[in-house]
Amino acid sequence: MRLKIPKLSFCTAGVTFLLISAVSWNRSVTESHPNLLIVYPDQMRAQAMGFMKQDPVITPTLDALSKSSLVLTNAVANYPVCSPSRAMLMTGKYPFSNHVTYNCVSDAAHFEIELKESERCWSDVLRDEGYELGYIGKWHLDAPRRPFVKCRNNYTDFAWNEWCPPHRRHGFSFWYAYGTYDYHNQPMYWDTDAGRDDFHLVDEWGPVHEADMAIRYIQNENGMLRDPGKPFALVVAMNPPHDGMKDYEEVPQNYVDLYDGFTYKDLINRPNVVLEGGRYSGFAREQTKNYFAMVSGVDEQFGRILEALSEKGLDSNTIVLFLSDHGNCMGNHEHHGKGIYYEESMRIPFLIRWPGKIEARFDDLLISVPDIYPTLLELMGFGEKIPAGVEGESHASIFLTGEGERPSSQFYLWTPQLINPALGMRGIRTNRYTLAIDRSYTDRYNCCLYDNRNDPYQLNNIASENPDIVRQLIEQEMDPWLEKTGDPWSLTWPCENSADRLFLNDENLSNTGYDY
Ligand code: CA
């Protein structure tokens, strides 16, 4: 189902721009810079919001928020995997520039795959501009080092989780977080002053506990958690709806009960899921309800945070941004999770609310994760402070007026190997097509092309019938991205006549082996 996307006419936008400019100028004398609240659940696909009218999921908070927000319906995670996506958000750079080309796990520590202390993140800029910053939840930007932290998801030879020491927190002075830890019913946290061995466990569903903490931070009774005289930026990075230790079953029953009476056929309305006899048929049938229940839980807890903001009288001077680090296939295209170029894996929620400044509407802007950093800083009045190394583009003008230069595509990448990151998959997504090329395990460049307008569920790879479109997308869109982002794929990818080396077939490729 396609959404009707209203756009501002030029004249309307021009008047709006003048009005906004005048209002901003008048207010800037007396008003401080806005607060920022980012709510950032893990693995929540864009389709899983009720108002999108795709997945039959129950999300009253997001449905209501969509009516007062700018909703970007084409937001994607360019590298739809946890740490690479989070690092792009923090640095405004693509993976080959910020060096987070793989998940931050112990095997990657040797390659120094983690968020570097020397990066200047948006949070560093805000700290230097006088903000108070708080981080709650999942961080996943430190490489685990030996001896591994003694916790349940770290083992003798392999570790996921690591403490983030204060000097690596990029300006966040309030800290209630962990690296990665998928026990939703008993999450763990390091608080601001805790040492590496001083984490604690909590017997409560993660999003409930983190919403409580976020509400405390917003309320800030007696100025205990932040300097009340300064603007603040708070990130609440919930772990659900990511799967936990047993698929998606770690979710409070009251959220599962919301879906009483729904059969799996009611819930799985996307025709790209094989319901019988497929690799993930049983998984999809059994777990989709739980995934949606987790989404409903995140939605309700997000609603509590918004209520606290409102009660504190902070709505008008706080930018609220809701997004995720990547999506989730849940069996779509015979795929379990993320990493891949399919819509369910790449597309992320993106709602931004700033009353009186950003007009509520839907927009099909092709925003990429690294664009968020410069866009936010410019919106907040710090456009001059964006470091030169940031690769994302600011879309602040489009956010505020509907007018501005629009990108023609979004870059996609995924690397399967630490030793040779030039391998893997690369591609682009336009407002019509997804093109992806896979060179993971062979010397051949296997190519997929989907027409997302006429085939929204990406059921037909049409690369072989459309070599001219393939060539055009490679030369006009993909090659410039490879060059701009310093991608080592270029070393093996002969830009001249590159399309001639493609293997165009008519089957879905890359359906095995890529899943994390
Ligand atoms: Ca993730």
Short mmCIF file of C-alpha atoms and ligand atoms in Angstrom, two decimals:
data_model
loop_
_atom_site.label_atom_id
_atom_site.label_comp_id
_atom_site.label_asym_id
_atom_site.label_seq_id
_atom_site.Cartn_x
_atom_site.Cartn_y
_atom_site.Cartn_z
CA MET A 1 0.00 0.00 0.00
CA ARG A 2 1.38 3.38 -0.91
CA LEU A 3 0.91 6.40 1.24
CA LYS A 4 -0.44 9.65 -0.02
CA ILE A 5 2.34 12.11 0.62
CA PRO A 6 1.29 15.76 0.66
CA LYS A 7 3.92 18.25 -0.34
CA LEU A 8 4.08 21.96 0.23
CA SER A 9 3.69 24.05 -2.87
CA PHE A 10 6.49 26.47 -3.59
CA CYS A 11 4.42 29.50 -2.65
CA THR A 12 3.14 27.99 0.58
CA ALA A 13 6.64 26.90 1.48
CA GLY A 14 8.03 30.33 0.74
CA VAL A 15 5.51 32.04 3.00
CA THR A 16 6.10 29.42 5.68
CA PHE A 17 9.82 29.99 5.43
CA LEU A 18 9.44 33.74 5.86
CA LEU A 19 7.15 33.26 8.84
CA ILE A 20 9.47 30.74 10.43
CA SER A 21 12.46 32.99 9.82
CA ALA A 22 10.72 35.92 11.46
CA VAL A 23 9.58 33.84 14.41
CA SER A 24 13.02 32.33 14.86
CA TRP A 25 14.70 35.69 14.78
CA ASN A 26 12.32 37.21 17.31
CA ARG A 27 12.50 34.31 19.66
CA SER A 28 16.24 33.81 19.46
CA VAL A 29 16.72 36.86 21.66
CA THR A 30 14.81 35.39 24.55
CA GLU A 31 14.65 31.65 24.04
CA SER A 32 17.42 29.20 24.64
CA HIS A 33 18.33 26.57 22.09
CA PRO A 34 15.87 23.66 22.05
CA ASN A 35 16.16 20.50 24.06
CA LEU A 36 16.51 17.25 22.16
CA LEU A 37 14.86 13.92 22.97
CA ILE A 38 15.78 10.93 20.81
CA VAL A 39 13.92 7.68 21.40
CA TYR A 40 15.76 4.92 19.59
CA PRO A 41 14.43 1.36 19.85
CA ASP A 42 16.44 -1.46 18.31
CA GLN A 43 15.37 -3.34 15.17
CA MET A 44 12.03 -1.64 14.62
CA ARG A 45 11.02 -1.56 10.98
CA ALA A 46 9.16 1.40 9.49
CA GLN A 47 6.31 -0.84 8.42
CA ALA A 48 5.58 -1.67 12.08
CA MET A 49 3.77 1.55 12.94
CA GLY A 50 -0.02 1.49 12.84
CA PHE A 51 -0.46 4.76 10.95
CA MET A 52 1.64 3.41 8.07
CA LYS A 53 -1.24 0.97 7.41
CA GLN A 54 1.12 -1.88 6.63
CA ASP A 55 1.75 -4.24 9.56
CA PRO A 56 -1.42 -4.61 11.66
CA VAL A 57 0.39 -3.41 14.75
CA ILE A 58 -1.07 -1.43 17.65
CA THR A 59 0.84 1.82 18.23
CA PRO A 60 -1.46 4.57 19.54
CA THR A 61 1.41 6.80 20.68
CA LEU A 62 3.09 6.81 17.29
CA ASP A 63 -0.24 7.17 15.49
CA ALA A 64 -0.99 10.32 17.49
CA LEU A 65 2.57 11.63 17.15
CA SER A 66 2.44 11.22 13.37
CA LYS A 67 -0.25 13.92 13.29
CA SER A 68 2.02 16.50 14.89
CA SER A 69 5.34 15.42 13.31
CA LEU A 70 7.25 15.46 10.10
CA VAL A 71 7.19 11.80 9.10
CA LEU A 72 9.90 10.71 6.69
CA THR A 73 8.51 7.63 4.98
CA ASN A 74 11.69 6.75 3.11
CA ALA A 75 14.24 6.87 5.94
CA VAL A 76 16.70 3.97 5.76
CA ALA A 77 19.60 2.52 7.68
CA ASN A 78 22.34 2.50 5.04
CA TYR A 79 24.18 -0.37 6.74
CA PRO A 80 21.28 -2.07 8.50
CA VAL A 81 23.23 -3.64 11.34
CA CYS A 82 23.55 -2.47 14.91
CA SER A 83 26.97 -0.90 15.55
CA PRO A 84 27.55 0.44 12.01
CA SER A 85 24.18 2.19 12.08
CA ARG A 86 24.70 3.61 15.58
CA ALA A 87 28.15 4.87 14.62
CA MET A 88 26.73 6.60 11.53
CA LEU A 89 24.18 8.33 13.74
CA MET A 90 26.80 9.51 16.22
CA THR A 91 29.46 10.61 13.72
CA GLY A 92 27.52 11.72 10.64
CA LYS A 93 29.97 9.61 8.62
CA TYR A 94 29.64 6.43 6.58
CA PRO A 95 31.34 3.27 7.89
CA PHE A 96 34.58 3.48 5.93
CA SER A 97 35.16 6.93 7.37
CA ASN A 98 34.28 6.20 10.99
CA HIS A 99 35.80 2.67 10.88
CA VAL A 100 32.77 0.94 12.36
CA THR A 101 32.36 -1.48 9.46
CA TYR A 102 31.17 -4.39 11.57
CA ASN A 103 29.40 -5.03 14.85
CA CYS A 104 31.43 -4.19 17.94
CA VAL A 105 32.16 -7.73 19.13
CA SER A 106 35.33 -9.26 20.53
CA ASP A 107 36.39 -10.71 17.16
CA ALA A 108 36.38 -7.18 15.77
CA ALA A 109 38.41 -5.67 18.61
CA HIS A 110 41.67 -6.60 16.91
CA PHE A 111 40.60 -4.47 13.95
CA GLU A 112 39.76 -1.58 16.27
CA ILE A 113 36.16 -1.61 15.18
CA GLU A 114 34.52 0.71 17.66
CA LEU A 115 33.55 4.36 17.94
CA LYS A 116 36.83 6.23 18.23
CA GLU A 117 37.41 8.58 21.12
CA SER A 118 38.78 11.08 18.62
CA GLU A 119 35.52 11.31 16.66
CA ARG A 120 33.64 14.54 17.17
CA CYS A 121 30.06 13.37 17.60
CA TRP A 122 27.00 15.63 17.58
CA SER A 123 26.87 15.09 21.31
CA ASP A 124 30.42 16.48 21.69
CA VAL A 125 29.31 19.62 19.87
CA LEU A 126 26.24 20.06 22.06
CA ARG A 127 28.28 19.50 25.22
CA ASP A 128 30.69 22.22 24.12
CA GLU A 129 27.74 24.52 23.43
CA GLY A 130 26.56 24.18 27.02
CA TYR A 131 24.14 21.27 26.85
CA GLU A 132 23.56 18.63 29.49
CA LEU A 133 23.52 15.19 27.89
CA GLY A 134 22.02 11.91 29.05
CA TYR A 135 22.21 8.42 27.56
CA ILE A 136 19.92 5.57 28.64
CA GLY A 137 19.95 2.02 27.24
CA LYS A 138 21.92 0.28 24.51
CA TRP A 139 25.13 1.87 23.24
CA HIS A 140 27.01 -0.97 21.46
CA LEU A 141 29.94 1.14 20.28
CA ASP A 142 32.82 -0.32 22.31
CA ALA A 143 34.86 -3.38 21.31
CA PRO A 144 34.88 -6.01 24.10
CA ARG A 145 38.37 -6.57 25.45
CA ARG A 146 39.94 -9.31 27.57
CA PRO A 147 39.35 -10.10 30.30
CA PHE A 148 35.74 -9.90 29.18
CA VAL A 149 33.15 -8.37 31.47
CA LYS A 150 31.58 -11.23 33.41
CA CYS A 151 28.00 -11.20 32.20
CA ARG A 152 25.67 -13.66 30.57
CA ASN A 153 26.28 -12.78 26.92
CA ASN A 154 30.06 -12.81 27.24
CA TYR A 155 31.71 -16.23 26.93
CA THR A 156 35.21 -17.67 27.19
CA ASP A 157 36.12 -17.04 23.57
CA PHE A 158 33.62 -14.49 22.39
CA ALA A 159 32.04 -11.39 23.87
CA TRP A 160 29.31 -8.94 22.95
CA ASN A 161 29.16 -6.62 25.89
CA GLU A 162 31.62 -3.98 27.07
CA TRP A 163 31.61 -1.07 29.48
CA CYS A 164 31.98 2.38 28.04
CA PRO A 165 34.43 4.33 30.21
CA PRO A 166 33.61 8.02 30.86
CA HIS A 167 36.30 9.33 28.49
CA ARG A 168 34.61 7.48 25.59
CA ARG A 169 31.08 8.78 26.23
CA HIS A 170 31.26 11.72 23.83
CA GLY A 171 29.77 14.35 26.07
CA PHE A 172 27.08 12.33 27.82
CA SER A 173 27.47 13.24 31.47
CA PHE A 174 24.46 11.22 32.66
CA TRP A 175 24.99 7.55 31.83
CA TYR A 176 22.65 4.63 32.41
CA ALA A 177 23.62 2.22 29.70
CA TYR A 178 25.26 -0.99 28.52
CA GLY A 179 27.00 -2.22 25.36
CA THR A 180 24.75 -4.98 24.12
CA TYR A 181 22.74 -7.31 26.28
CA ASP A 182 19.58 -8.96 25.01
CA TYR A 183 17.96 -10.10 28.26
CA HIS A 184 14.89 -7.90 28.14
CA ASN A 185 13.34 -9.19 31.35
CA GLN A 186 16.50 -8.67 33.37
CA PRO A 187 18.52 -5.93 31.69
CA MET A 188 21.83 -4.67 33.06
CA TYR A 189 23.19 -1.14 33.36
CA TRP A 190 26.29 0.77 34.25
CA ASP A 191 25.36 4.06 35.80
CA THR A 192 27.39 7.24 35.52
CA ASP A 193 29.95 6.52 38.22
CA ALA A 194 30.04 2.72 38.05
CA GLY A 195 33.36 1.03 37.30
CA ARG A 196 33.69 -1.79 34.78
CA ASP A 197 32.72 -4.47 37.30
CA ASP A 198 29.99 -2.46 38.97
CA PHE A 199 27.04 -2.98 36.65
CA HIS A 200 23.69 -3.97 38.13
CA LEU A 201 20.77 -6.10 36.97
CA VAL A 202 17.14 -5.00 37.07
CA ASP A 203 14.11 -7.30 37.31
CA GLU A 204 11.89 -5.35 34.99
CA TRP A 205 11.21 -5.24 31.24
CA GLY A 206 13.89 -2.96 29.80
CA PRO A 207 11.69 -0.32 28.13
CA VAL A 208 9.57 0.13 31.29
CA HIS A 209 12.66 0.67 33.41
CA GLU A 210 14.29 2.96 30.86
CA ALA A 211 11.13 5.03 30.48
CA ASP A 212 11.09 5.45 34.28
CA MET A 213 14.67 6.64 34.15
CA ALA A 214 13.99 8.98 31.23
CA ILE A 215 11.02 10.46 33.11
CA ARG A 216 13.24 11.05 36.13
CA TYR A 217 15.79 12.77 33.91
CA ILE A 218 13.11 15.00 32.38
CA GLN A 219 11.50 15.81 35.74
CA ASN A 220 14.90 16.40 37.31
CA GLU A 221 13.61 16.87 40.81
CA ASN A 222 15.80 19.17 42.88
CA GLY A 223 18.21 19.39 39.96
CA MET A 224 19.57 15.96 40.86
CA LEU A 225 20.24 14.57 37.38
CA ARG A 226 21.18 17.60 35.31
CA ASP A 227 21.81 21.31 35.57
CA PRO A 228 18.29 22.80 35.24
CA GLY A 229 19.73 26.03 33.87
CA LYS A 230 21.03 24.34 30.71
CA PRO A 231 19.24 22.83 27.71
CA PHE A 232 19.46 19.06 27.56
CA ALA A 233 19.73 16.27 25.02
CA LEU A 234 18.55 12.82 26.06
CA VAL A 235 18.83 9.55 24.13
CA VAL A 236 16.66 6.62 25.20
CA ALA A 237 17.94 3.58 23.30
CA MET A 238 15.56 0.74 24.12
CA ASN A 239 16.59 -2.81 23.21
CA PRO A 240 13.16 -4.23 22.20
CA PRO A 241 11.75 -4.90 19.68
CA HIS A 242 15.10 -6.65 19.06
CA ASP A 243 14.87 -10.36 19.74
CA GLY A 244 16.00 -11.56 23.14
CA MET A 245 17.38 -14.79 24.43
CA LYS A 246 14.49 -16.82 23.06
CA ASP A 247 13.34 -15.16 19.88
CA TYR A 248 10.80 -12.45 20.71
CA GLU A 249 9.27 -14.09 23.76
CA GLU A 250 10.65 -11.72 26.40
CA VAL A 251 7.74 -9.31 26.33
CA PRO A 252 5.13 -8.63 29.03
CA GLN A 253 1.95 -10.64 28.54
CA ASN A 254 -0.27 -7.56 28.57
CA TYR A 255 1.27 -6.48 25.26
CA VAL A 256 0.84 -9.95 23.75
CA ASP A 257 -2.80 -9.90 24.90
CA LEU A 258 -3.42 -6.86 22.69
CA TYR A 259 -3.28 -9.27 19.77
CA ASP A 260 -5.75 -11.81 21.14
CA GLY A 261 -7.95 -13.06 18.37
CA PHE A 262 -5.43 -12.30 15.62
CA THR A 263 -4.28 -15.39 13.74
CA TYR A 264 -0.82 -15.52 12.23
CA LYS A 265 -2.45 -14.99 8.85
CA ASP A 266 -4.03 -11.77 10.12
CA LEU A 267 -0.70 -10.54 11.41
CA ILE A 268 1.53 -11.56 8.50
CA ASN A 269 -0.09 -9.59 5.71
CA ARG A 270 3.04 -9.20 3.60
CA PRO A 271 3.06 -11.60 0.64
CA ASN A 272 6.85 -11.96 0.74
CA VAL A 273 6.70 -14.28 3.76
CA VAL A 274 6.63 -18.01 2.99
CA LEU A 275 4.09 -19.26 5.51
CA GLU A 276 4.50 -22.98 4.88
CA GLY A 277 7.61 -25.03 4.24
CA GLY A 278 10.06 -22.17 4.13
CA ARG A 279 13.25 -21.72 6.08
CA TYR A 280 11.60 -19.27 8.48
CA SER A 281 7.94 -20.25 8.15
CA GLY A 282 7.63 -21.56 11.68
CA PHE A 283 9.57 -18.65 13.09
CA ALA A 284 7.35 -16.12 11.32
CA ARG A 285 4.13 -17.86 12.34
CA GLU A 286 5.15 -18.13 15.98
CA GLN A 287 7.05 -14.91 16.57
CA THR A 288 5.36 -12.16 14.57
CA LYS A 289 2.78 -11.65 17.32
CA ASN A 290 5.56 -11.28 19.88
CA TYR A 291 7.47 -8.84 17.68
CA PHE A 292 4.38 -6.69 17.32
CA ALA A 293 3.75 -6.99 21.07
CA MET A 294 7.25 -5.63 21.70
CA VAL A 295 6.54 -2.76 19.34
CA SER A 296 3.32 -2.01 21.23
CA GLY A 297 5.27 -2.07 24.48
CA VAL A 298 7.88 0.33 23.15
CA ASP A 299 5.06 2.54 21.90
CA GLU A 300 3.37 2.67 25.30
CA GLN A 301 6.59 3.42 27.16
CA PHE A 302 7.48 6.11 24.63
CA GLY A 303 4.05 7.58 25.35
CA ARG A 304 4.88 7.81 29.05
CA ILE A 305 8.08 9.72 28.25
CA LEU A 306 6.19 12.15 26.03
CA GLU A 307 3.64 12.68 28.79
CA ALA A 308 6.41 13.60 31.22
CA LEU A 309 7.79 16.08 28.73
CA SER A 310 4.38 17.62 28.35
CA GLU A 311 3.73 17.78 32.11
CA LYS A 312 7.03 19.55 32.57
CA GLY A 313 5.91 22.15 30.00
CA LEU A 314 8.75 21.29 27.64
CA ASP A 315 6.82 20.35 24.50
CA SER A 316 7.30 23.56 22.59
CA ASN A 317 11.02 23.87 23.10
CA THR A 318 12.01 20.25 22.68
CA ILE A 319 12.75 18.49 19.41
CA VAL A 320 11.46 14.92 19.66
CA LEU A 321 12.93 12.37 17.26
CA PHE A 322 11.82 8.75 17.07
CA LEU A 323 13.82 6.31 14.94
CA SER A 324 15.53 2.91 15.01
CA ASP A 325 18.97 1.62 14.07
CA HIS A 326 17.59 -0.75 11.36
CA GLY A 327 14.52 -2.76 10.49
CA ASN A 328 13.67 -6.44 10.69
CA CYS A 329 12.64 -9.06 8.16
CA MET A 330 10.81 -11.51 10.43
CA GLY A 331 10.88 -14.11 7.65
CA ASN A 332 10.29 -11.75 4.74
CA HIS A 333 12.14 -13.02 1.68
CA GLU A 334 13.17 -16.09 3.68
CA HIS A 335 15.33 -13.86 5.80
CA HIS A 336 15.50 -13.75 9.58
CA GLY A 337 16.56 -10.26 10.52
CA LYS A 338 18.54 -7.41 9.02
CA GLY A 339 21.75 -6.64 7.14
CA ILE A 340 20.13 -7.10 3.77
CA TYR A 341 18.83 -4.60 1.21
CA TYR A 342 15.15 -5.49 1.47
CA GLU A 343 12.71 -2.80 2.54
CA GLU A 344 11.82 -4.50 5.82
CA SER A 345 15.50 -4.57 6.81
CA MET A 346 16.49 -1.10 5.62
CA ARG A 347 13.56 1.19 6.32
CA ILE A 348 13.36 2.75 9.77
CA PRO A 349 10.76 4.89 11.54
CA PHE A 350 11.49 8.60 11.40
CA LEU A 351 9.17 11.04 13.18
CA ILE A 352 10.38 14.45 14.26
CA ARG A 353 8.24 16.89 16.22
CA TRP A 354 9.03 20.51 16.97
CA PRO A 355 5.82 22.47 17.55
CA GLY A 356 5.64 25.79 15.73
CA LYS A 357 8.85 25.11 13.80
CA ILE A 358 8.42 21.91 11.83
CA GLU A 359 5.08 21.51 10.07
CA ALA A 360 3.36 18.16 10.53
CA ARG A 361 3.33 16.26 7.24
CA PHE A 362 4.57 13.18 5.42
CA ASP A 363 7.57 13.58 3.15
CA ASP A 364 9.36 11.05 0.92
CA LEU A 365 12.82 12.63 1.41
CA LEU A 366 15.57 10.05 0.84
CA ILE A 367 17.29 10.70 4.14
CA SER A 368 20.27 8.59 5.22
CA VAL A 369 21.48 7.99 8.76
CA PRO A 370 24.61 10.22 8.47
CA ASP A 371 22.33 13.11 7.44
CA ILE A 372 20.71 13.18 10.87
CA TYR A 373 23.73 14.69 12.67
CA PRO A 374 24.12 17.83 10.52
CA THR A 375 20.36 18.23 10.15
CA LEU A 376 19.80 18.23 13.91
CA LEU A 377 22.67 20.61 14.61
CA GLU A 378 21.47 23.07 12.00
CA LEU A 379 17.90 22.89 13.30
CA MET A 380 19.17 23.58 16.81
CA GLY A 381 21.11 26.64 15.72
CA PHE A 382 24.57 25.10 15.47
CA GLY A 383 24.97 24.81 11.71
CA GLU A 384 28.31 26.60 11.92
CA LYS A 385 29.61 24.00 14.33
CA ILE A 386 29.23 20.98 12.05
CA PRO A 387 32.74 19.49 11.65
CA ALA A 388 34.19 19.44 8.15
CA GLY A 389 34.57 15.65 8.24
CA VAL A 390 30.84 15.01 8.51
CA GLU A 391 29.69 13.26 5.32
CA GLY A 392 25.93 13.49 5.79
CA GLU A 393 23.95 16.37 4.33
CA SER A 394 21.84 18.72 6.38
CA HIS A 395 18.19 18.68 5.38
CA ALA A 396 17.21 21.35 7.91
CA SER A 397 15.79 23.57 5.19
CA ILE A 398 13.52 20.77 3.96
CA PHE A 399 12.44 20.04 7.52
CA LEU A 400 11.57 23.70 8.15
CA THR A 401 10.19 24.74 4.78
CA GLY A 402 9.75 21.71 2.54
CA GLU A 403 12.24 23.29 0.15
CA GLY A 404 15.86 22.38 -0.42
CA GLU A 405 18.14 20.14 -2.40
CA ARG A 406 17.03 16.55 -2.28
CA PRO A 407 19.30 13.53 -2.65
CA SER A 408 18.48 11.25 -5.58
CA SER A 409 19.50 8.05 -3.81
CA GLN A 410 20.58 6.38 -0.59
CA PHE A 411 23.70 4.23 -0.32
CA TYR A 412 23.49 0.65 0.92
CA LEU A 413 26.38 -1.45 2.18
CA TRP A 414 27.09 -4.58 4.15
CA THR A 415 30.36 -6.40 4.74
CA PRO A 416 30.60 -10.05 5.78
CA GLN A 417 34.29 -10.23 6.52
CA LEU A 418 36.58 -8.33 8.79
CA ILE A 419 39.72 -9.12 6.85
CA ASN A 420 38.46 -7.94 3.50
CA PRO A 421 35.72 -5.34 3.91
CA ALA A 422 35.89 -4.68 0.16
CA LEU A 423 33.68 -7.74 -0.18
CA GLY A 424 30.03 -7.91 0.67
CA MET A 425 27.10 -6.10 -0.80
CA ARG A 426 26.71 -2.60 -2.12
CA GLY A 427 23.74 -0.88 -3.64
CA ILE A 428 21.52 2.12 -3.78
CA ARG A 429 17.90 2.95 -3.24
CA THR A 430 16.06 5.66 -5.15
CA ASN A 431 12.45 6.74 -4.76
CA ARG A 432 11.63 3.98 -7.20
CA TYR A 433 14.30 1.30 -7.37
CA THR A 434 16.51 -0.78 -5.13
CA LEU A 435 19.69 -1.97 -6.82
CA ALA A 436 22.02 -4.32 -4.96
CA ILE A 437 25.18 -6.10 -5.99
CA ASP A 438 26.54 -9.03 -4.07
CA ARG A 439 30.18 -10.05 -4.13
CA SER A 440 30.39 -11.82 -0.84
CA TYR A 441 31.76 -15.23 -1.54
CA THR A 442 32.51 -15.43 -5.26
CA ASP A 443 34.28 -13.37 -7.88
CA ARG A 444 31.00 -12.76 -9.61
CA TYR A 445 29.00 -9.62 -9.11
CA ASN A 446 25.45 -10.85 -8.65
CA CYS A 447 22.88 -8.16 -9.19
CA CYS A 448 19.32 -7.55 -8.00
CA LEU A 449 16.99 -4.81 -9.18
CA TYR A 450 13.57 -4.19 -7.67
CA ASP A 451 10.94 -1.73 -8.84
CA ASN A 452 9.57 -0.70 -5.46
CA ARG A 453 6.79 1.36 -7.01
CA ASN A 454 5.23 -1.44 -9.03
CA ASP A 455 6.47 -4.27 -6.83
CA PRO A 456 6.42 -2.92 -3.25
CA TYR A 457 7.07 -6.34 -1.74
CA GLN A 458 10.11 -6.87 -3.96
CA LEU A 459 8.91 -10.18 -5.30
CA ASN A 460 10.57 -9.89 -8.72
CA ASN A 461 14.22 -9.30 -9.47
CA ILE A 462 14.05 -7.48 -12.81
CA ALA A 463 17.79 -6.91 -13.36
CA SER A 464 18.10 -9.24 -16.33
CA GLU A 465 15.29 -7.51 -18.25
CA ASN A 466 16.62 -4.05 -17.53
CA PRO A 467 20.37 -3.87 -18.13
CA ASP A 468 20.09 -0.21 -19.12
CA ILE A 469 18.49 0.75 -15.81
CA VAL A 470 21.13 -1.28 -13.97
CA ARG A 471 23.90 0.50 -15.84
CA GLN A 472 22.36 3.91 -15.29
CA LEU A 473 21.87 3.38 -11.55
CA ILE A 474 25.42 2.12 -11.13
CA GLU A 475 27.04 4.93 -13.06
CA GLN A 476 24.85 7.81 -11.91
CA GLU A 477 24.13 6.79 -8.32
CA MET A 478 26.25 3.96 -6.93
CA ASP A 479 29.70 4.85 -8.24
CA PRO A 480 29.51 8.40 -6.81
CA TRP A 481 28.58 6.95 -3.41
CA LEU A 482 31.54 4.56 -3.50
CA GLU A 483 33.82 7.45 -4.25
CA LYS A 484 32.29 9.84 -1.71
CA THR A 485 32.48 7.36 1.14
CA GLY A 486 35.99 6.06 0.41
CA ASP A 487 34.67 2.55 -0.01
CA PRO A 488 37.42 -0.03 -0.72
CA TRP A 489 34.93 -1.82 -2.98
CA SER A 490 36.22 0.67 -5.56
CA LEU A 491 39.54 -1.18 -5.61
CA THR A 492 37.92 -4.25 -7.06
CA TRP A 493 35.09 -2.51 -8.81
CA PRO A 494 36.21 -1.16 -12.15
CA CYS A 495 34.05 1.90 -12.56
CA GLU A 496 34.66 1.98 -16.27
CA ASN A 497 32.43 -0.58 -17.97
CA SER A 498 31.61 -1.96 -14.55
CA ALA A 499 28.10 -2.89 -15.60
CA ASP A 500 29.50 -5.29 -18.18
CA ARG A 501 30.86 -7.50 -15.45
CA LEU A 502 27.56 -7.98 -13.71
CA PHE A 503 25.81 -11.25 -13.50
CA LEU A 504 22.14 -10.50 -13.95
CA ASN A 505 19.93 -13.36 -13.02
CA ASP A 506 16.28 -13.75 -12.29
CA GLU A 507 16.40 -15.22 -8.84
CA ASN A 508 16.62 -13.67 -5.44
CA LEU A 509 20.17 -13.89 -4.28
CA SER A 510 21.85 -13.56 -0.97
CA ASN A 511 19.16 -15.34 0.96
CA THR A 512 21.50 -17.47 2.95
CA GLY A 513 24.30 -16.70 5.27
CA TYR A 514 23.62 -13.05 5.92
CA ASP A 515 21.97 -12.66 9.20
CA TYR A 516 23.02 -10.78 12.24
CA CA B 1 20.43 -3.25 16.37
#
